mmCIF file of N, CA and C in Angstrom:
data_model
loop_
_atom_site.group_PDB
_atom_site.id
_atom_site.type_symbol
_atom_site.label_atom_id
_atom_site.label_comp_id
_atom_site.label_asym_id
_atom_site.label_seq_id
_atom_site.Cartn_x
_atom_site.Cartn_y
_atom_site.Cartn_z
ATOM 1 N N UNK V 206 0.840 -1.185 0.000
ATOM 2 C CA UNK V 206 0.000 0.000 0.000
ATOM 3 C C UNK V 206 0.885 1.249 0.000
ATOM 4 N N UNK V 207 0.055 2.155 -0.179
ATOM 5 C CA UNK V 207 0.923 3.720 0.063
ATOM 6 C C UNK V 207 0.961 4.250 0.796
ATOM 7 N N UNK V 208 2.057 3.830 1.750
ATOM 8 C CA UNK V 208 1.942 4.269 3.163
ATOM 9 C C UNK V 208 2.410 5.693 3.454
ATOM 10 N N UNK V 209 2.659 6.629 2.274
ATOM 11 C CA UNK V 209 3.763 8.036 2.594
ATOM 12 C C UNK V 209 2.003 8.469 2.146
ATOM 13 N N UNK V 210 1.033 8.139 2.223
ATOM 14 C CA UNK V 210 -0.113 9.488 1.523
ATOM 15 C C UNK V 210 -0.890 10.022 3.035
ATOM 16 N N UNK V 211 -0.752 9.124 4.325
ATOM 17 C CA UNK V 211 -0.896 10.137 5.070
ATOM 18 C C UNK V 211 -0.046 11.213 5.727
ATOM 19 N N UNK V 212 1.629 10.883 5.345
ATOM 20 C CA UNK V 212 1.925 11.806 4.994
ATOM 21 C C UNK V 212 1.860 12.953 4.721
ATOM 22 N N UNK V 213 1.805 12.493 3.134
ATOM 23 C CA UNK V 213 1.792 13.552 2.310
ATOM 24 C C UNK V 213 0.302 14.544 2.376
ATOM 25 N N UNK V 214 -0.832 13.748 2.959
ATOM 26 C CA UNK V 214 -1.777 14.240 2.896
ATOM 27 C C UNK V 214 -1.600 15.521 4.279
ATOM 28 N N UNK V 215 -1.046 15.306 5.554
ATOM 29 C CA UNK V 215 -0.734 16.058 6.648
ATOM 30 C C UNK V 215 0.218 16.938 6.251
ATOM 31 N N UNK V 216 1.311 16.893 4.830
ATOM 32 C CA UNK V 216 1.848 18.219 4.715
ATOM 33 C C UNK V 216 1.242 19.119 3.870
ATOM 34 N N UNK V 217 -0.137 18.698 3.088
ATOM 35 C CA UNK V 217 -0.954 19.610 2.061
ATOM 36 C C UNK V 217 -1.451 19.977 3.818
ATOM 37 N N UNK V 218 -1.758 19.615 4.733
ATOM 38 C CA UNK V 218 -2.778 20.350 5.270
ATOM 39 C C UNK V 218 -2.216 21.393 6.313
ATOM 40 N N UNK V 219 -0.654 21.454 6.103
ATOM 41 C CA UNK V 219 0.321 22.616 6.807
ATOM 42 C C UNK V 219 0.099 23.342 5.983
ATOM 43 N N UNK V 220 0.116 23.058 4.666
ATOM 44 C CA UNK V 220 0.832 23.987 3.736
ATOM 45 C C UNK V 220 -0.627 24.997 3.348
ATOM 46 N N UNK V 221 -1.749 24.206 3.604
ATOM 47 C CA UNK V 221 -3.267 25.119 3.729
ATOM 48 C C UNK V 221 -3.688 25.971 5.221
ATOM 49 N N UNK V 222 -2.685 25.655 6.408
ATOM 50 C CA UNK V 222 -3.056 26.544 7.186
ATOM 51 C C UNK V 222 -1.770 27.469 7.087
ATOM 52 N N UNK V 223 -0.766 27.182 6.738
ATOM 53 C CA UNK V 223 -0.225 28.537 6.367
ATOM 54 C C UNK V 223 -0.370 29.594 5.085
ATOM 55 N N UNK V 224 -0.947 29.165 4.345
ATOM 56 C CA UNK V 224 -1.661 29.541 3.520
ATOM 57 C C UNK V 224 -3.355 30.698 3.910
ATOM 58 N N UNK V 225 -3.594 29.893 4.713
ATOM 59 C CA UNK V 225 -5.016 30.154 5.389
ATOM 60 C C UNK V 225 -6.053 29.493 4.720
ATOM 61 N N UNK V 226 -6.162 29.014 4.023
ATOM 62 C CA UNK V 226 -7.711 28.384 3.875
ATOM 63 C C UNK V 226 -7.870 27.162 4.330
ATOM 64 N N UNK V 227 -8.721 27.602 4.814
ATOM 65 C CA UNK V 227 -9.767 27.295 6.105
ATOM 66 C C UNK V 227 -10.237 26.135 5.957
ATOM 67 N N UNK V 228 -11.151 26.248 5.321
ATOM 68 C CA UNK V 228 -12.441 25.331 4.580
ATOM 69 C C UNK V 228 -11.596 23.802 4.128
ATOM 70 N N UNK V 229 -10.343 24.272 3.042
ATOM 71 C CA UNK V 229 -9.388 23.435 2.475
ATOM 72 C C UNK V 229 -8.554 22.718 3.636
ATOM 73 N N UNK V 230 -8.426 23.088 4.345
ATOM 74 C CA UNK V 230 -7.872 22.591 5.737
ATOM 75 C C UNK V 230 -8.736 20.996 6.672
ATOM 76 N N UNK V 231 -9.789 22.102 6.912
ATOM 77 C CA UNK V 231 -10.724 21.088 7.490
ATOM 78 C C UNK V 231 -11.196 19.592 6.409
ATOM 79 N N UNK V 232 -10.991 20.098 5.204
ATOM 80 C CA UNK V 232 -11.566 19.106 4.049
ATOM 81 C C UNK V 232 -10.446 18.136 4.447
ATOM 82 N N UNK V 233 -9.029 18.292 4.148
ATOM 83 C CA UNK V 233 -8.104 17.887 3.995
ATOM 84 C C UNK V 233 -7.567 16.674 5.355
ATOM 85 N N UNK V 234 -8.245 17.615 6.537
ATOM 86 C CA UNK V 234 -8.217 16.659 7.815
ATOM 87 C C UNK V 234 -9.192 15.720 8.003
ATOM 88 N N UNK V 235 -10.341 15.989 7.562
ATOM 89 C CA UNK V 235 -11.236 14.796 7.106
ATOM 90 C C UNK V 235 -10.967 13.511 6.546
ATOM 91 N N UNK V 236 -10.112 14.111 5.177
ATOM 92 C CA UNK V 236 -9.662 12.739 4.562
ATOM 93 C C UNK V 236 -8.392 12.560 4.883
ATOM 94 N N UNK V 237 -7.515 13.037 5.659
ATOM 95 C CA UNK V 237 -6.709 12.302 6.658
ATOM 96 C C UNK V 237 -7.379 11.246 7.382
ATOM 97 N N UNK V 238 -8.206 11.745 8.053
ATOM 98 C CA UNK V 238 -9.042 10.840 9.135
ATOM 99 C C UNK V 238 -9.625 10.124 8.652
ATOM 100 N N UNK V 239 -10.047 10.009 7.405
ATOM 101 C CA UNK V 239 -10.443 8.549 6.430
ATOM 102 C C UNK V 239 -9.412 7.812 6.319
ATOM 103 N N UNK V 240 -8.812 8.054 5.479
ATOM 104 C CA UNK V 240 -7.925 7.446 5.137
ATOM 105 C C UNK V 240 -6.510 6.517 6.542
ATOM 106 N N UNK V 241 -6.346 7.117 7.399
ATOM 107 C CA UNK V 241 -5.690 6.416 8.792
ATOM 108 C C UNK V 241 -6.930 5.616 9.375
ATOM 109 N N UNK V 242 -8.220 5.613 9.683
ATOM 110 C CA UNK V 242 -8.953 4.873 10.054
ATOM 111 C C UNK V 242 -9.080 4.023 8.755
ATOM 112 N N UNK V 243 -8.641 3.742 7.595
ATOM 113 C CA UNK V 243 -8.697 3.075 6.668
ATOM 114 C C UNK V 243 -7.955 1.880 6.629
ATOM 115 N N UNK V 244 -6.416 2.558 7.071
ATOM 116 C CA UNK V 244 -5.608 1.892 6.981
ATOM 117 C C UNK V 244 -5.142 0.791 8.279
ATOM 118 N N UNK V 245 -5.813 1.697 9.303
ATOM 119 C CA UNK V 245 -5.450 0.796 11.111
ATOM 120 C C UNK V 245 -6.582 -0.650 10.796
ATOM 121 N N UNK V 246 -7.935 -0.189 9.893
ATOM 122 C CA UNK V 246 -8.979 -1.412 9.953
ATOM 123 C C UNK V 246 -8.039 -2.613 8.838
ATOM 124 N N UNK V 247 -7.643 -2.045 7.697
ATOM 125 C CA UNK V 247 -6.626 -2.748 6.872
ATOM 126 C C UNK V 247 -5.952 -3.482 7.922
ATOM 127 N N UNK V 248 -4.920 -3.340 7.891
ATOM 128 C CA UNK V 248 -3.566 -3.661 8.565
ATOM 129 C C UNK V 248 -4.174 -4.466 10.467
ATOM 130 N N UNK V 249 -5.357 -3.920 11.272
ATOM 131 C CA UNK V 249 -5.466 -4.451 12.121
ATOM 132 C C UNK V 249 -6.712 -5.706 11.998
ATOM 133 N N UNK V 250 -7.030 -6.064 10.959
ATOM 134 C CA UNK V 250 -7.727 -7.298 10.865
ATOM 135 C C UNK V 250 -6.980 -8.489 9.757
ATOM 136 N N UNK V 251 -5.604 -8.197 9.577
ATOM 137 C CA UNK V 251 -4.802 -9.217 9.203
ATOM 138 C C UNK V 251 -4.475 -10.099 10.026
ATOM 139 N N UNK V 252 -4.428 -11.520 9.683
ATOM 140 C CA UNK V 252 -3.795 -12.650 10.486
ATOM 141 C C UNK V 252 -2.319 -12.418 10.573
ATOM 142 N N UNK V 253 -1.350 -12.890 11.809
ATOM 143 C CA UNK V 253 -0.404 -13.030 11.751
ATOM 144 C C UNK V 253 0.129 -13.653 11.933
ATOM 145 N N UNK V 254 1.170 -14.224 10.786
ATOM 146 C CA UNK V 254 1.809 -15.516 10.525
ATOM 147 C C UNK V 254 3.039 -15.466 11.546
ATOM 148 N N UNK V 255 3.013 -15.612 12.654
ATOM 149 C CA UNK V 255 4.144 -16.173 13.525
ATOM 150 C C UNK V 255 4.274 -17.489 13.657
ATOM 151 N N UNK V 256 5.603 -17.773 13.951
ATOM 152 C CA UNK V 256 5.850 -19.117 13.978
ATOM 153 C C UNK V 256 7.370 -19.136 14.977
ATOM 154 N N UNK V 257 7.033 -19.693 16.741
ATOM 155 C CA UNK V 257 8.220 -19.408 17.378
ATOM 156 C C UNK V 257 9.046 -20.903 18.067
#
């Protein structure tokens, strides 16, 4: 998966509050917050193959 897009998605949303818009900000933290609750349900309902 693409693990640098929440990232990348948290430095568009610096680069919109120093910027100032607002609106674009809040949008932007939204789909942060999709996208990481996306990825913890991904990644935390995998089996794990240990073997000790």
């Amino acid at each position: 998966m693409y693990m640098f897009l929440p990232f990348l998605i948290a430095l568009a949303i610096i680069i919109t509050v120093v910027a100032g818009k607002k609106k674009l900000t809040y949008a932007l933290w939204v789909v942060l917050l999709i996208v990481t609750v996306f990825w913890f349900k991904y990644h935390a309902t995998d089996a794990l193959n240990l073997s000790f």
